[in-house]
């Protein structure tokens, strides 16, 4: 029977560590501030933004929320980002994705100051991650790591899952999860394979995995016949079915073969938010010149 790796519990520990750090910063006159932007009415995005704002409040981080209508023109969004880039109370800026189709996501991401890019999605920050070889180099650079991939690595580390020399298979090649988590696993010395819609005989590849990251966006896509006994499974999927939320992994069957597995909900989701808070505190320190 698999160990259930709880993102809820791990994120609580990280939040407790951060709360102390926020208190210390406040005693120096620095209150970390996060600006969130939501364009349109996507229901899932509203829930995610609500959760992020709630955790800000819990930790003493000021949140500034900007809710824009779905028909917002691109230049208005870029102007708002420019204003926030120049607002000293704002240390981090997060514009929730996906954006309405008429707005160019790449342009929006490039508009956010790399110093306030707490999502780690700006090309400069993505390029920095690409250019580093080891976790030591990444940690020394004090860069903003993308929140979900960073949350996954923290979850694996804190669950004492060996990564050095492990066969890691990532299913999904998105810019938000698949590609950056593959880079981080490589920096942890894992041997990494990425599977995607063009992969032939995917089950043959996934069965090699000591650590399997499922970031596909298809409910219960990873079935028990696709994993080996003793695998560690991280399920990034959040799929809304009539019967409730489910991940990209057929949890009930796969957990019978796995050594450890994350649940949905309560796995990767809370870790993404915790890492956003880590980046916001990092941004407040960086922009105020505190070490
Ligand atoms: N949409 C889904 N995940 C994310 C995320 O981590 N950041 C932003 N900005 N949008 C998202």
PDB file of C-alpha atoms and ligand atoms in Angstrom:
ATOM      1  CA  UNK A   1       0.000   0.000   0.000  1.00  0.00           C
ATOM      2  CA  UNK A   2       1.424   3.367  -1.025  1.00  0.00           C
ATOM      3  CA  UNK A   3       2.491   6.198   1.242  1.00  0.00           C
ATOM      4  CA  UNK A   4       0.228   9.170   0.522  1.00  0.00           C
ATOM      5  CA  UNK A   5       2.404  12.253   0.030  1.00  0.00           C
ATOM      6  CA  UNK A   6       0.335  15.111   1.445  1.00  0.00           C
ATOM      7  CA  UNK A   7       0.845  18.471  -0.220  1.00  0.00           C
ATOM      8  CA  UNK A   8      -1.560  19.989   2.282  1.00  0.00           C
ATOM      9  CA  UNK A   9       0.648  18.997   5.237  1.00  0.00           C
ATOM     10  CA  UNK A  10       3.944  19.930   3.541  1.00  0.00           C
ATOM     11  CA  UNK A  11       2.571  23.288   2.426  1.00  0.00           C
ATOM     12  CA  UNK A  12       1.447  24.018   6.009  1.00  0.00           C
ATOM     13  CA  UNK A  13       5.027  23.494   7.200  1.00  0.00           C
ATOM     14  CA  UNK A  14       6.390  25.785   4.485  1.00  0.00           C
ATOM     15  CA  UNK A  15       3.747  28.406   5.316  1.00  0.00           C
ATOM     16  CA  UNK A  16       4.729  28.290   9.007  1.00  0.00           C
ATOM     17  CA  UNK A  17       8.395  28.883   8.039  1.00  0.00           C
ATOM     18  CA  UNK A  18       7.351  31.769   5.786  1.00  0.00           C
ATOM     19  CA  UNK A  19       5.095  33.383   8.370  1.00  0.00           C
ATOM     20  CA  UNK A  20       8.098  33.827  10.677  1.00  0.00           C
ATOM     21  CA  UNK A  21      10.070  35.330   7.808  1.00  0.00           C
ATOM     22  CA  UNK A  22       7.232  37.756   6.977  1.00  0.00           C
ATOM     23  CA  UNK A  23       7.056  38.813  10.664  1.00  0.00           C
ATOM     24  CA  UNK A  24      10.796  39.523  10.632  1.00  0.00           C
ATOM     25  CA  UNK A  25      10.509  41.529   7.406  1.00  0.00           C
ATOM     26  CA  UNK A  26       7.622  43.545   8.840  1.00  0.00           C
ATOM     27  CA  UNK A  27       9.734  44.425  11.880  1.00  0.00           C
ATOM     28  CA  UNK A  28      12.155  46.000   9.369  1.00  0.00           C
ATOM     29  CA  UNK A  29       9.306  48.003   7.802  1.00  0.00           C
ATOM     30  CA  UNK A  30       8.902  45.724   4.760  1.00  0.00           C
ATOM     31  CA  UNK A  31       5.474  44.203   4.071  1.00  0.00           C
ATOM     32  CA  UNK A  32       5.601  41.762   1.156  1.00  0.00           C
ATOM     33  CA  UNK A  33       2.939  42.607  -1.446  1.00  0.00           C
ATOM     34  CA  UNK A  34       1.490  40.423  -4.214  1.00  0.00           C
ATOM     35  CA  UNK A  35      -0.650  41.755  -7.064  1.00  0.00           C
ATOM     36  CA  UNK A  36      -2.951  39.231  -8.677  1.00  0.00           C
ATOM     37  CA  UNK A  37      -4.728  39.857 -11.977  1.00  0.00           C
ATOM     38  CA  UNK A  38      -7.706  37.888 -13.252  1.00  0.00           C
ATOM     39  CA  UNK A  39      -9.055  38.638 -16.717  1.00  0.00           C
ATOM     40  CA  UNK A  40     -12.500  37.187 -17.413  1.00  0.00           C
ATOM     41  CA  UNK A  41     -14.782  34.740 -15.688  1.00  0.00           C
ATOM     42  CA  UNK A  42     -13.009  31.353 -15.840  1.00  0.00           C
ATOM     43  CA  UNK A  43     -14.462  29.520 -12.829  1.00  0.00           C
ATOM     44  CA  UNK A  44     -11.352  27.423 -12.067  1.00  0.00           C
ATOM     45  CA  UNK A  45      -9.140  30.541 -12.261  1.00  0.00           C
ATOM     46  CA  UNK A  46     -11.441  32.353  -9.801  1.00  0.00           C
ATOM     47  CA  UNK A  47     -11.009  29.475  -7.332  1.00  0.00           C
ATOM     48  CA  UNK A  48      -7.196  29.446  -7.748  1.00  0.00           C
ATOM     49  CA  UNK A  49      -6.915  33.219  -7.290  1.00  0.00           C
ATOM     50  CA  UNK A  50      -9.196  33.059  -4.222  1.00  0.00           C
ATOM     51  CA  UNK A  51      -6.944  30.402  -2.666  1.00  0.00           C
ATOM     52  CA  UNK A  52      -3.809  32.469  -3.357  1.00  0.00           C
ATOM     53  CA  UNK A  53      -5.324  35.596  -1.767  1.00  0.00           C
ATOM     54  CA  UNK A  54      -6.425  33.587   1.294  1.00  0.00           C
ATOM     55  CA  UNK A  55      -2.917  32.239   1.917  1.00  0.00           C
ATOM     56  CA  UNK A  56      -1.466  35.767   1.496  1.00  0.00           C
ATOM     57  CA  UNK A  57      -3.792  36.950   4.283  1.00  0.00           C
ATOM     58  CA  UNK A  58      -2.788  34.022   6.492  1.00  0.00           C
ATOM     59  CA  UNK A  59       0.919  34.841   6.159  1.00  0.00           C
ATOM     60  CA  UNK A  60       0.618  38.615   6.513  1.00  0.00           C
ATOM     61  CA  UNK A  61       1.419  39.288   2.841  1.00  0.00           C
ATOM     62  CA  UNK A  62      -0.626  42.172   1.389  1.00  0.00           C
ATOM     63  CA  UNK A  63      -2.578  41.184  -1.704  1.00  0.00           C
ATOM     64  CA  UNK A  64      -3.800  43.635  -4.319  1.00  0.00           C
ATOM     65  CA  UNK A  65      -6.372  41.994  -6.565  1.00  0.00           C
ATOM     66  CA  UNK A  66      -7.278  43.353 -10.005  1.00  0.00           C
ATOM     67  CA  UNK A  67     -10.361  41.836 -11.612  1.00  0.00           C
ATOM     68  CA  UNK A  68     -10.715  42.778 -15.270  1.00  0.00           C
ATOM     69  CA  UNK A  69     -13.635  41.995 -17.598  1.00  0.00           C
ATOM     70  CA  UNK A  70     -13.237  39.308 -20.292  1.00  0.00           C
ATOM     71  CA  UNK A  71     -13.340  41.959 -23.056  1.00  0.00           C
ATOM     72  CA  UNK A  72     -10.372  43.912 -21.612  1.00  0.00           C
ATOM     73  CA  UNK A  73      -8.146  45.085 -24.461  1.00  0.00           C
ATOM     74  CA  UNK A  74      -4.536  43.967 -24.442  1.00  0.00           C
ATOM     75  CA  UNK A  75      -3.108  47.476 -24.059  1.00  0.00           C
ATOM     76  CA  UNK A  76      -5.192  48.085 -20.904  1.00  0.00           C
ATOM     77  CA  UNK A  77      -3.770  44.919 -19.338  1.00  0.00           C
ATOM     78  CA  UNK A  78      -0.213  45.897 -20.342  1.00  0.00           C
ATOM     79  CA  UNK A  79      -0.759  49.402 -18.890  1.00  0.00           C
ATOM     80  CA  UNK A  80      -1.941  47.922 -15.592  1.00  0.00           C
ATOM     81  CA  UNK A  81       1.143  45.677 -15.463  1.00  0.00           C
ATOM     82  CA  UNK A  82       3.332  48.707 -16.152  1.00  0.00           C
ATOM     83  CA  UNK A  83       1.722  50.579 -13.255  1.00  0.00           C
ATOM     84  CA  UNK A  84       2.287  47.588 -10.945  1.00  0.00           C
ATOM     85  CA  UNK A  85       5.904  47.261 -12.129  1.00  0.00           C
ATOM     86  CA  UNK A  86       6.435  50.790 -10.823  1.00  0.00           C
ATOM     87  CA  UNK A  87       4.484  50.448  -7.561  1.00  0.00           C
ATOM     88  CA  UNK A  88       6.917  50.044  -4.627  1.00  0.00           C
ATOM     89  CA  UNK A  89       4.251  48.327  -2.479  1.00  0.00           C
ATOM     90  CA  UNK A  90       3.983  45.541  -5.070  1.00  0.00           C
ATOM     91  CA  UNK A  91       6.826  43.006  -4.954  1.00  0.00           C
ATOM     92  CA  UNK A  92       5.226  40.230  -6.998  1.00  0.00           C
ATOM     93  CA  UNK A  93       2.841  40.226  -9.972  1.00  0.00           C
ATOM     94  CA  UNK A  94       0.800  37.220 -11.075  1.00  0.00           C
ATOM     95  CA  UNK A  95      -1.610  37.273 -14.001  1.00  0.00           C
ATOM     96  CA  UNK A  96      -3.692  34.097 -13.895  1.00  0.00           C
ATOM     97  CA  UNK A  97      -3.581  31.917 -17.016  1.00  0.00           C
ATOM     98  CA  UNK A  98      -5.273  31.126 -19.322  1.00  0.00           C
ATOM     99  CA  UNK A  99      -6.023  34.594 -20.703  1.00  0.00           C
ATOM    100  CA  UNK A 100      -8.924  35.286 -23.081  1.00  0.00           C
ATOM    101  CA  UNK A 101      -7.880  34.356 -26.646  1.00  0.00           C
ATOM    102  CA  UNK A 102      -7.657  37.959 -27.934  1.00  0.00           C
ATOM    103  CA  UNK A 103      -4.792  38.722 -25.516  1.00  0.00           C
ATOM    104  CA  UNK A 104      -1.280  37.557 -26.420  1.00  0.00           C
ATOM    105  CA  UNK A 105       0.006  35.577 -23.422  1.00  0.00           C
ATOM    106  CA  UNK A 106       3.679  35.887 -24.431  1.00  0.00           C
ATOM    107  CA  UNK A 107       3.378  39.689 -24.608  1.00  0.00           C
ATOM    108  CA  UNK A 108       1.721  39.800 -21.184  1.00  0.00           C
ATOM    109  CA  UNK A 109       4.436  37.619 -19.634  1.00  0.00           C
ATOM    110  CA  UNK A 110       7.199  39.758 -21.137  1.00  0.00           C
ATOM    111  CA  UNK A 111       5.551  42.928 -19.758  1.00  0.00           C
ATOM    112  CA  UNK A 112       5.968  41.800 -16.134  1.00  0.00           C
ATOM    113  CA  UNK A 113       9.231  43.036 -14.658  1.00  0.00           C
ATOM    114  CA  UNK A 114      11.569  39.987 -14.320  1.00  0.00           C
ATOM    115  CA  UNK A 115      12.248  41.191 -10.741  1.00  0.00           C
ATOM    116  CA  UNK A 116       8.522  40.901  -9.886  1.00  0.00           C
ATOM    117  CA  UNK A 117       7.876  37.737 -11.915  1.00  0.00           C
ATOM    118  CA  UNK A 118       6.861  35.464  -9.018  1.00  0.00           C
ATOM    119  CA  UNK A 119       5.442  32.909 -11.485  1.00  0.00           C
ATOM    120  CA  UNK A 120       8.906  32.493 -13.043  1.00  0.00           C
ATOM    121  CA  UNK A 121       7.323  32.612 -16.513  1.00  0.00           C
ATOM    122  CA  UNK A 122       9.258  35.587 -17.973  1.00  0.00           C
ATOM    123  CA  UNK A 123      11.648  34.473 -20.726  1.00  0.00           C
ATOM    124  CA  UNK A 124      14.602  35.848 -18.743  1.00  0.00           C
ATOM    125  CA  UNK A 125      13.719  33.743 -15.709  1.00  0.00           C
ATOM    126  CA  UNK A 126      12.957  30.673 -17.853  1.00  0.00           C
ATOM    127  CA  UNK A 127      16.303  31.196 -19.602  1.00  0.00           C
ATOM    128  CA  UNK A 128      18.100  31.454 -16.249  1.00  0.00           C
ATOM    129  CA  UNK A 129      16.616  28.109 -15.218  1.00  0.00           C
ATOM    130  CA  UNK A 130      17.643  26.563 -18.541  1.00  0.00           C
ATOM    131  CA  UNK A 131      21.216  27.794 -18.112  1.00  0.00           C
ATOM    132  CA  UNK A 132      21.818  26.226 -14.681  1.00  0.00           C
ATOM    133  CA  UNK A 133      23.195  22.726 -14.293  1.00  0.00           C
ATOM    134  CA  UNK A 134      22.722  21.822 -10.640  1.00  0.00           C
ATOM    135  CA  UNK A 135      20.359  22.637  -7.770  1.00  0.00           C
ATOM    136  CA  UNK A 136      23.350  24.258  -6.038  1.00  0.00           C
ATOM    137  CA  UNK A 137      23.745  26.696  -8.956  1.00  0.00           C
ATOM    138  CA  UNK A 138      19.984  27.324  -9.024  1.00  0.00           C
ATOM    139  CA  UNK A 139      19.823  28.005  -5.286  1.00  0.00           C
ATOM    140  CA  UNK A 140      22.865  30.325  -5.400  1.00  0.00           C
ATOM    141  CA  UNK A 141      21.243  32.443  -8.127  1.00  0.00           C
ATOM    142  CA  UNK A 142      18.214  33.122  -5.837  1.00  0.00           C
ATOM    143  CA  UNK A 143      15.992  33.046  -8.905  1.00  0.00           C
ATOM    144  CA  UNK A 144      12.210  32.726  -9.162  1.00  0.00           C
ATOM    145  CA  UNK A 145      11.425  29.109  -9.947  1.00  0.00           C
ATOM    146  CA  UNK A 146       8.050  28.318 -11.510  1.00  0.00           C
ATOM    147  CA  UNK A 147       5.725  27.452  -8.644  1.00  0.00           C
ATOM    148  CA  UNK A 148       4.280  24.055  -9.594  1.00  0.00           C
ATOM    149  CA  UNK A 149       7.616  22.471 -10.664  1.00  0.00           C
ATOM    150  CA  UNK A 150       9.340  23.891  -7.574  1.00  0.00           C
ATOM    151  CA  UNK A 151       6.488  22.590  -5.395  1.00  0.00           C
ATOM    152  CA  UNK A 152       6.913  19.114  -6.892  1.00  0.00           C
ATOM    153  CA  UNK A 153      10.652  19.069  -6.118  1.00  0.00           C
ATOM    154  CA  UNK A 154      10.038  20.272  -2.538  1.00  0.00           C
ATOM    155  CA  UNK A 155       7.387  17.593  -2.068  1.00  0.00           C
ATOM    156  CA  UNK A 156       9.754  14.854  -3.298  1.00  0.00           C
ATOM    157  CA  UNK A 157      12.667  16.156  -1.225  1.00  0.00           C
ATOM    158  CA  UNK A 158      10.678  16.501   1.972  1.00  0.00           C
ATOM    159  CA  UNK A 159       9.253  12.986   1.465  1.00  0.00           C
ATOM    160  CA  UNK A 160      12.886  11.738   1.222  1.00  0.00           C
ATOM    161  CA  UNK A 161      12.440  10.339  -2.281  1.00  0.00           C
ATOM    162  CA  UNK A 162      15.896   9.749  -3.811  1.00  0.00           C
ATOM    163  CA  UNK A 163      16.234  11.738  -7.045  1.00  0.00           C
ATOM    164  CA  UNK A 164      19.929  11.423  -7.853  1.00  0.00           C
ATOM    165  CA  UNK A 165      20.325   8.621 -10.390  1.00  0.00           C
ATOM    166  CA  UNK A 166      16.568   7.967 -10.467  1.00  0.00           C
ATOM    167  CA  UNK A 167      14.725   7.335 -13.741  1.00  0.00           C
ATOM    168  CA  UNK A 168      12.236  10.202 -13.862  1.00  0.00           C
ATOM    169  CA  UNK A 169       9.517  10.250 -16.511  1.00  0.00           C
ATOM    170  CA  UNK A 170       7.499  13.422 -17.075  1.00  0.00           C
ATOM    171  CA  UNK A 171       4.266  13.052 -19.021  1.00  0.00           C
ATOM    172  CA  UNK A 172       3.371  16.442 -20.539  1.00  0.00           C
ATOM    173  CA  UNK A 173       5.531  19.135 -22.148  1.00  0.00           C
ATOM    174  CA  UNK A 174       3.866  22.393 -21.087  1.00  0.00           C
ATOM    175  CA  UNK A 175       5.876  25.536 -20.338  1.00  0.00           C
ATOM    176  CA  UNK A 176       4.179  25.771 -16.920  1.00  0.00           C
ATOM    177  CA  UNK A 177       4.918  22.248 -15.670  1.00  0.00           C
ATOM    178  CA  UNK A 178       6.388  19.603 -18.004  1.00  0.00           C
ATOM    179  CA  UNK A 179       9.437  21.410 -19.382  1.00  0.00           C
ATOM    180  CA  UNK A 180      10.525  23.210 -16.176  1.00  0.00           C
ATOM    181  CA  UNK A 181      10.009  20.170 -13.911  1.00  0.00           C
ATOM    182  CA  UNK A 182      12.157  18.145 -16.319  1.00  0.00           C
ATOM    183  CA  UNK A 183      14.925  20.779 -15.969  1.00  0.00           C
ATOM    184  CA  UNK A 184      14.688  20.728 -12.172  1.00  0.00           C
ATOM    185  CA  UNK A 185      14.785  16.919 -12.057  1.00  0.00           C
ATOM    186  CA  UNK A 186      17.865  17.000 -14.285  1.00  0.00           C
ATOM    187  CA  UNK A 187      19.448  19.499 -11.885  1.00  0.00           C
ATOM    188  CA  UNK A 188      18.672  16.944  -9.129  1.00  0.00           C
ATOM    189  CA  UNK A 189      20.719  14.400 -11.155  1.00  0.00           C
ATOM    190  CA  UNK A 190      17.768  12.303 -12.289  1.00  0.00           C
ATOM    191  CA  UNK A 191      17.761  10.694 -15.738  1.00  0.00           C
ATOM    192  CA  UNK A 192      14.777  12.399 -17.335  1.00  0.00           C
ATOM    193  CA  UNK A 193      12.483  11.360 -20.177  1.00  0.00           C
ATOM    194  CA  UNK A 194       9.593  13.528 -21.363  1.00  0.00           C
ATOM    195  CA  UNK A 195       6.528  11.869 -22.932  1.00  0.00           C
ATOM    196  CA  UNK A 196       3.908  13.773 -24.913  1.00  0.00           C
ATOM    197  CA  UNK A 197       1.169  13.284 -27.497  1.00  0.00           C
ATOM    198  CA  UNK A 198       3.778  12.271 -30.103  1.00  0.00           C
ATOM    199  CA  UNK A 199       5.298   9.528 -27.911  1.00  0.00           C
ATOM    200  CA  UNK A 200       4.977   5.976 -29.269  1.00  0.00           C
ATOM    201  CA  UNK A 201       4.481   3.107 -26.806  1.00  0.00           C
ATOM    202  CA  UNK A 202       4.093   5.499 -23.892  1.00  0.00           C
ATOM    203  CA  UNK A 203       3.409   2.706 -21.385  1.00  0.00           C
ATOM    204  CA  UNK A 204       6.799   1.172 -22.212  1.00  0.00           C
ATOM    205  CA  UNK A 205       8.458   4.457 -21.263  1.00  0.00           C
ATOM    206  CA  UNK A 206       6.364   5.189 -18.165  1.00  0.00           C
ATOM    207  CA  UNK A 207       6.979   1.651 -16.844  1.00  0.00           C
ATOM    208  CA  UNK A 208      10.684   2.549 -16.580  1.00  0.00           C
ATOM    209  CA  UNK A 209       9.939   5.371 -14.138  1.00  0.00           C
ATOM    210  CA  UNK A 210      11.160   5.359 -10.548  1.00  0.00           C
ATOM    211  CA  UNK A 211       9.509   8.778 -10.323  1.00  0.00           C
ATOM    212  CA  UNK A 212       6.558   9.570 -12.581  1.00  0.00           C
ATOM    213  CA  UNK A 213       5.222  13.112 -13.004  1.00  0.00           C
ATOM    214  CA  UNK A 214       1.767  13.198 -14.614  1.00  0.00           C
ATOM    215  CA  UNK A 215       0.954  16.621 -16.098  1.00  0.00           C
ATOM    216  CA  UNK A 216      -1.262  15.764 -19.032  1.00  0.00           C
ATOM    217  CA  UNK A 217      -4.640  17.340 -18.244  1.00  0.00           C
ATOM    218  CA  UNK A 218      -6.635  14.159 -18.965  1.00  0.00           C
ATOM    219  CA  UNK A 219      -8.550  12.454 -16.150  1.00  0.00           C
ATOM    220  CA  UNK A 220      -7.137   9.085 -14.985  1.00  0.00           C
ATOM    221  CA  UNK A 221      -4.824   8.909 -18.040  1.00  0.00           C
ATOM    222  CA  UNK A 222      -2.085   7.008 -16.148  1.00  0.00           C
ATOM    223  CA  UNK A 223      -3.417   3.520 -15.491  1.00  0.00           C
ATOM    224  CA  UNK A 224      -1.977   0.734 -13.336  1.00  0.00           C
ATOM    225  CA  UNK A 225      -0.514  -1.127 -16.357  1.00  0.00           C
ATOM    226  CA  UNK A 226       1.587   1.984 -17.168  1.00  0.00           C
ATOM    227  CA  UNK A 227       3.627   1.913 -13.924  1.00  0.00           C
ATOM    228  CA  UNK A 228       6.053  -0.480 -12.300  1.00  0.00           C
ATOM    229  CA  UNK A 229       5.837  -1.744  -8.725  1.00  0.00           C
ATOM    230  CA  UNK A 230       7.425   0.696  -6.276  1.00  0.00           C
ATOM    231  CA  UNK A 231       7.023   3.815  -8.438  1.00  0.00           C
ATOM    232  CA  UNK A 232       6.647   7.260  -6.857  1.00  0.00           C
ATOM    233  CA  UNK A 233       3.810   9.146  -8.574  1.00  0.00           C
ATOM    234  CA  UNK A 234       3.233  12.905  -8.573  1.00  0.00           C
ATOM    235  CA  UNK A 235      -0.162  13.792 -10.030  1.00  0.00           C
ATOM    236  CA  UNK A 236      -0.361  17.376 -11.297  1.00  0.00           C
ATOM    237  CA  UNK A 237      -3.777  17.006 -12.961  1.00  0.00           C
ATOM    238  CA  UNK A 238      -6.871  18.812 -11.732  1.00  0.00           C
ATOM    239  CA  UNK A 239      -9.824  17.603 -13.783  1.00  0.00           C
ATOM    240  CA  UNK A 240     -13.416  18.506 -12.951  1.00  0.00           C
ATOM    241  CA  UNK A 241     -15.746  15.557 -13.497  1.00  0.00           C
ATOM    242  CA  UNK A 242     -19.467  15.418 -12.565  1.00  0.00           C
ATOM    243  CA  UNK A 243     -18.518  13.180  -9.603  1.00  0.00           C
ATOM    244  CA  UNK A 244     -15.851  15.650  -8.383  1.00  0.00           C
ATOM    245  CA  UNK A 245     -12.156  16.519  -8.838  1.00  0.00           C
ATOM    246  CA  UNK A 246      -9.758  13.901 -10.143  1.00  0.00           C
ATOM    247  CA  UNK A 247      -6.146  13.834 -11.224  1.00  0.00           C
ATOM    248  CA  UNK A 248      -4.360  12.552 -14.338  1.00  0.00           C
ATOM    249  CA  UNK A 249      -3.698   9.263 -12.530  1.00  0.00           C
ATOM    250  CA  UNK A 250      -6.132   6.416 -11.836  1.00  0.00           C
ATOM    251  CA  UNK A 251      -5.382   6.870  -8.129  1.00  0.00           C
ATOM    252  CA  UNK A 252      -7.297   3.888  -6.676  1.00  0.00           C
ATOM    253  CA  UNK A 253      -5.582   1.336  -8.942  1.00  0.00           C
ATOM    254  CA  UNK A 254      -2.138   2.936  -9.224  1.00  0.00           C
ATOM    255  CA  UNK A 255      -1.778   3.332  -5.439  1.00  0.00           C
ATOM    256  CA  UNK A 256      -1.826  -0.475  -5.142  1.00  0.00           C
ATOM    257  CA  UNK A 257       1.475  -0.634  -7.079  1.00  0.00           C
ATOM    258  CA  UNK A 258       3.119   2.621  -5.999  1.00  0.00           C
ATOM    259  CA  UNK A 259       5.592   3.174  -3.162  1.00  0.00           C
ATOM    260  CA  UNK A 260       4.243   6.715  -2.742  1.00  0.00           C
ATOM    261  CA  UNK A 261       1.648   8.853  -4.518  1.00  0.00           C
ATOM    262  CA  UNK A 262       0.110  12.327  -4.251  1.00  0.00           C
ATOM    263  CA  UNK A 263      -3.677  12.706  -3.935  1.00  0.00           C
ATOM    264  CA  UNK A 264      -5.924  15.102  -5.879  1.00  0.00           C
ATOM    265  CA  UNK A 265      -6.943  17.376  -4.269  1.00  0.00           C
ATOM    266  CA  UNK A 266      -4.401  17.901  -1.487  1.00  0.00           C
ATOM    267  CA  UNK A 267      -1.242  17.028  -3.425  1.00  0.00           C
ATOM    268  CA  UNK A 268       0.518  19.383  -5.829  1.00  0.00           C
ATOM    269  CA  UNK A 269      -2.121  22.184  -5.659  1.00  0.00           C
ATOM    270  CA  UNK A 270      -1.302  23.482  -2.160  1.00  0.00           C
ATOM    271  CA  UNK A 271       2.422  23.259  -2.972  1.00  0.00           C
ATOM    272  CA  UNK A 272       2.005  25.575  -5.978  1.00  0.00           C
ATOM    273  CA  UNK A 273       0.499  28.206  -3.688  1.00  0.00           C
ATOM    274  CA  UNK A 274       3.197  27.710  -1.036  1.00  0.00           C
ATOM    275  CA  UNK A 275       5.924  28.243  -3.661  1.00  0.00           C
ATOM    276  CA  UNK A 276       4.178  31.399  -4.893  1.00  0.00           C
ATOM    277  CA  UNK A 277       4.432  32.721  -1.339  1.00  0.00           C
ATOM    278  CA  UNK A 278       8.127  31.693  -1.214  1.00  0.00           C
ATOM    279  CA  UNK A 279       8.725  33.702  -4.406  1.00  0.00           C
ATOM    280  CA  UNK A 280       6.773  36.709  -3.101  1.00  0.00           C
ATOM    281  CA  UNK A 281       8.843  36.847   0.097  1.00  0.00           C
ATOM    282  CA  UNK A 282      11.994  36.419  -2.026  1.00  0.00           C
ATOM    283  CA  UNK A 283      10.826  39.320  -4.243  1.00  0.00           C
ATOM    284  CA  UNK A 284      10.169  41.563  -1.230  1.00  0.00           C
ATOM    285  CA  UNK A 285      13.693  40.872   0.057  1.00  0.00           C
ATOM    286  CA  UNK A 286      15.302  41.327  -3.345  1.00  0.00           C
ATOM    287  CA  UNK A 287      13.513  44.607  -4.112  1.00  0.00           C
ATOM    288  CA  UNK A 288      14.157  46.036  -0.653  1.00  0.00           C
ATOM    289  CA  UNK A 289      17.814  44.999  -0.622  1.00  0.00           C
ATOM    290  CA  UNK A 290      17.415  42.671   2.393  1.00  0.00           C
ATOM    291  CA  UNK A 291      19.570  39.509   2.415  1.00  0.00           C
TER     292      UNK A 291
HETATM  293  N1  LIG B   1      -2.741  28.818 -14.417  1.00  0.00           N
HETATM  294  C1  LIG B   1      -2.519  27.543 -13.989  1.00  0.00           C
HETATM  295  N2  LIG B   1      -1.419  27.479 -13.214  1.00  0.00           N
HETATM  296  C2  LIG B   1      -0.931  28.739 -13.149  1.00  0.00           C
HETATM  297  C3  LIG B   1       0.188  29.314 -12.473  1.00  0.00           C
HETATM  298  O1  LIG B   1       0.990  28.637 -11.797  1.00  0.00           O
HETATM  299  N3  LIG B   1       0.337  30.663 -12.640  1.00  0.00           N
HETATM  300  C4  LIG B   1      -0.512  31.413 -13.390  1.00  0.00           C
HETATM  301  N4  LIG B   1      -0.270  32.718 -13.509  1.00  0.00           N
HETATM  302  N5  LIG B   1      -1.559  30.904 -14.025  1.00  0.00           N
HETATM  303  C5  LIG B   1      -1.763  29.574 -13.894  1.00  0.00           C
END
